[in-house]
Coordinates of C-alpha atoms in Angstrom, one line a residue:
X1 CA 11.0 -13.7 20.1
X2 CA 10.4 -10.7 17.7
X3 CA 9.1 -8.4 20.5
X4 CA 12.1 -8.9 22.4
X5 CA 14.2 -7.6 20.0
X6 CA 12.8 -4.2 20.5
X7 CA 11.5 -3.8 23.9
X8 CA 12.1 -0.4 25.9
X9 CA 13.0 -2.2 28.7
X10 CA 15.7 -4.3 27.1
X11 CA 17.0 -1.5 24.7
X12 CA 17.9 1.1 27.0
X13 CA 20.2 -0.9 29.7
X14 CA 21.6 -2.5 26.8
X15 CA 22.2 1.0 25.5
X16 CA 23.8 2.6 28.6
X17 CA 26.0 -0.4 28.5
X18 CA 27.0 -0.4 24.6
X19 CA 28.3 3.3 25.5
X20 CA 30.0 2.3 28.5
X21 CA 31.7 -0.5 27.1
X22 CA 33.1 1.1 23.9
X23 CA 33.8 3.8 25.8
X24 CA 34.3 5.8 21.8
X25 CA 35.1 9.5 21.9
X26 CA 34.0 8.8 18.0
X27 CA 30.9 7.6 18.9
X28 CA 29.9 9.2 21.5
X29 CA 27.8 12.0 19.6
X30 CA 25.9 9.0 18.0
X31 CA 25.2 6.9 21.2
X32 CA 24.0 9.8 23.1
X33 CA 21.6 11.1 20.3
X34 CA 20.5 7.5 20.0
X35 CA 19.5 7.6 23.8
X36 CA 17.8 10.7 24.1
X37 CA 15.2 10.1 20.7
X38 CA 14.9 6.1 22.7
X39 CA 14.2 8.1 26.1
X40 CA 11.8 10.7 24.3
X41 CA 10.3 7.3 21.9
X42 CA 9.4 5.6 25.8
X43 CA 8.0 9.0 27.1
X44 CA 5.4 9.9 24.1
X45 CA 4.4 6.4 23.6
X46 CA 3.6 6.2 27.7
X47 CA 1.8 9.5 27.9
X48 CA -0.3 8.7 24.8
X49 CA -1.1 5.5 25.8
X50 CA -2.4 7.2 29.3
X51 CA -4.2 9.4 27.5
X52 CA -6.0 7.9 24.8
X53 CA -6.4 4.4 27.0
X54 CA -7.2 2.1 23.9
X55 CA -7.5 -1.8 25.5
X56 CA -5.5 -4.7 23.7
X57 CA -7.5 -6.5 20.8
X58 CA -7.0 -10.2 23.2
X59 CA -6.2 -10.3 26.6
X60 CA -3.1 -12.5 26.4
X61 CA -1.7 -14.7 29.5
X62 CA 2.0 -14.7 28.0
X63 CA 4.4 -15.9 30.9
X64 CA 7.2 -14.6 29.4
X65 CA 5.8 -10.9 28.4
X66 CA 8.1 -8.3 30.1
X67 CA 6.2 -5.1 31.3
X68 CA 3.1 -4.1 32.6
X69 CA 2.0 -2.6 29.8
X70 CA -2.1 -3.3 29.0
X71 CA -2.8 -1.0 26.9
X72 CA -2.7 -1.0 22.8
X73 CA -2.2 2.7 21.2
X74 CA 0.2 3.6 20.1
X75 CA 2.6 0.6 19.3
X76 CA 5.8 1.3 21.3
X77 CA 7.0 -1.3 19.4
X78 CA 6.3 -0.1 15.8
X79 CA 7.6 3.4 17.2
X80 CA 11.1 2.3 18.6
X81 CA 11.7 -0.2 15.6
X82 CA 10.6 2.8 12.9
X83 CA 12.7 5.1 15.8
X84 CA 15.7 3.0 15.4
X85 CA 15.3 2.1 11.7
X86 CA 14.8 5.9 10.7
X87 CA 17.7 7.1 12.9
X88 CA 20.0 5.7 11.3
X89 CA 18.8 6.3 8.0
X90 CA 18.8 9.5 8.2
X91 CA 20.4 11.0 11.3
X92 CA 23.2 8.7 11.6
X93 CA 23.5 6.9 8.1
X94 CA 24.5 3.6 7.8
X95 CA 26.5 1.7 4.3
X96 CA 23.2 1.1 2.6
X97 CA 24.1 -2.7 2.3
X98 CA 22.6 -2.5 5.9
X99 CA 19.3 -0.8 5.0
X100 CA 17.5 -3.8 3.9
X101 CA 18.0 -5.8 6.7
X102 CA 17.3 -2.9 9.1
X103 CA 13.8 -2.2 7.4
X104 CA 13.1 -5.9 7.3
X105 CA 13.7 -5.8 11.1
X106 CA 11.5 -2.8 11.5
X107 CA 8.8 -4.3 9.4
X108 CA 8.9 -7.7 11.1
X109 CA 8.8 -6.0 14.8
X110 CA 5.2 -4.7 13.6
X111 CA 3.8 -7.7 11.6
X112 CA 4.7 -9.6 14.7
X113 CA 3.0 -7.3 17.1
X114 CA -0.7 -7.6 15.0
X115 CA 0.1 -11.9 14.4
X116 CA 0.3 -11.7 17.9
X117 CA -2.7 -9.9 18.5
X118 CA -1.3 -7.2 20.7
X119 CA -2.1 -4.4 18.9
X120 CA -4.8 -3.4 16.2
X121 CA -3.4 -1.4 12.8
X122 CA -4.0 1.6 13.4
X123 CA -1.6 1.2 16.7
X124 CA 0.8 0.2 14.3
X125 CA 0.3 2.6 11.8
X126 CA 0.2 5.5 14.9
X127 CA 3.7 3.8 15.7
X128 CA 5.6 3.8 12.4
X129 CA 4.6 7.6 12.4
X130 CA 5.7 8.5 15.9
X131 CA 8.6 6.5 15.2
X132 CA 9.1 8.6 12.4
X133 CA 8.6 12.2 14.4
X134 CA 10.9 11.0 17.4
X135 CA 14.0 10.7 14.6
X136 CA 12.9 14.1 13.1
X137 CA 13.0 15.7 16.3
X138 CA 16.3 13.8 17.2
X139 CA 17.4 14.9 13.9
X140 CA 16.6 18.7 14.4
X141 CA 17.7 18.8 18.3
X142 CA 21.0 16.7 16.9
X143 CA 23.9 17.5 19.9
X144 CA 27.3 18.3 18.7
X145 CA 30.1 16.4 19.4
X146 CA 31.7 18.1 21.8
X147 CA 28.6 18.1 23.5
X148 CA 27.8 14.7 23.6
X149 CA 31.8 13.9 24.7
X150 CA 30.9 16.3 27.8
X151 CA 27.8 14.9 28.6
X152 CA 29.4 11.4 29.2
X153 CA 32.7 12.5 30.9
X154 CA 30.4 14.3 33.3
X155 CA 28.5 11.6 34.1
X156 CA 31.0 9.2 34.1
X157 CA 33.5 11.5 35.5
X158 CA 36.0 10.3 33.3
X159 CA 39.0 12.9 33.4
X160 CA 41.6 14.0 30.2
X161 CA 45.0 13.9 30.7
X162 CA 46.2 17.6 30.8
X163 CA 43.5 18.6 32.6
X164 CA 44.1 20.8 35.6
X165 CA 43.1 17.7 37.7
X166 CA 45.3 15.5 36.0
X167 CA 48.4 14.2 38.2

């Protein structure tokens, strides 16, 4: 059940739908930054799994497992959880009551992927650090607010009031 938790497949809808639903000028610049380091954590772990093309440690014949995914470096696993962990550590802080059970989470996600014999440790290890880069980057290409608050009225088309299209 742990690798559901933080599958790429299952985080982004869910994403697109947490914005949509709160619908949070406030949060907005959060929720978008959020998405664009769990787009850019999806793209790097694809395009260096393509490249380096490092096989699984067991075939597996899981009904259940979601994606087509057969190849082990790096973890995308261990790089969204460390993504998502390190986000909001440092990007968008959280009370540090939180912390523990975030970092237990992470740390859980990547046991869980080597109990299960999915990945090797160095896939692990190569996902905690590109989990780690993806929130740097996030943090250094960080969108304003106003930004952000554009972004989804544009592609929401969601109008002000006051605007010269308001009636």
């Amino acid at each position: 059940m742990m690798q559901y938790s933080c599958h790429g497949l299952i985080w982004i809808p869910l994403w697109i739908g947490f914005i949509w639903i709160l619908n949070s000028k406030s949060l907005y610049q959060m929720q978008i930054n959020f998405f664009i380091g769990l787009i850019l954590d999806v793209l790097a772990v694809a395009i260096i799994k393509a490249i380096s093309r490092r096989r699984r440690p067991v075939k597996t014949e899981d009904a259940i497992e979601i994606g087509p995914d057969k190849f082990s470096f790096p973890s995308g696993h261990a790089s969204r959880a460390f993504y998502i962990f390190f986000f909001f550590l440092f990007n968008w802080p959280i009370h540090f009551i939180f912390v523990p059970f975030l970092a237990t989470w992470a740390v859980c996600v990547t046991v869980s992927r080597v109990m299960m014999r999915r990945h090797h440790l160095l896939d692990i290890a190569a996902g905690v650090v590109l989990g780690l880069i993806t929130s740097f980057f996030i943090g250094l290409i960080y969108l304003e607010e106003s930004t952000c608050t554009d972004l989804v009225w544009w592609l929401t088309d969601e109008k002000l009031d006051g605007g010269e299209y308001h009636v």
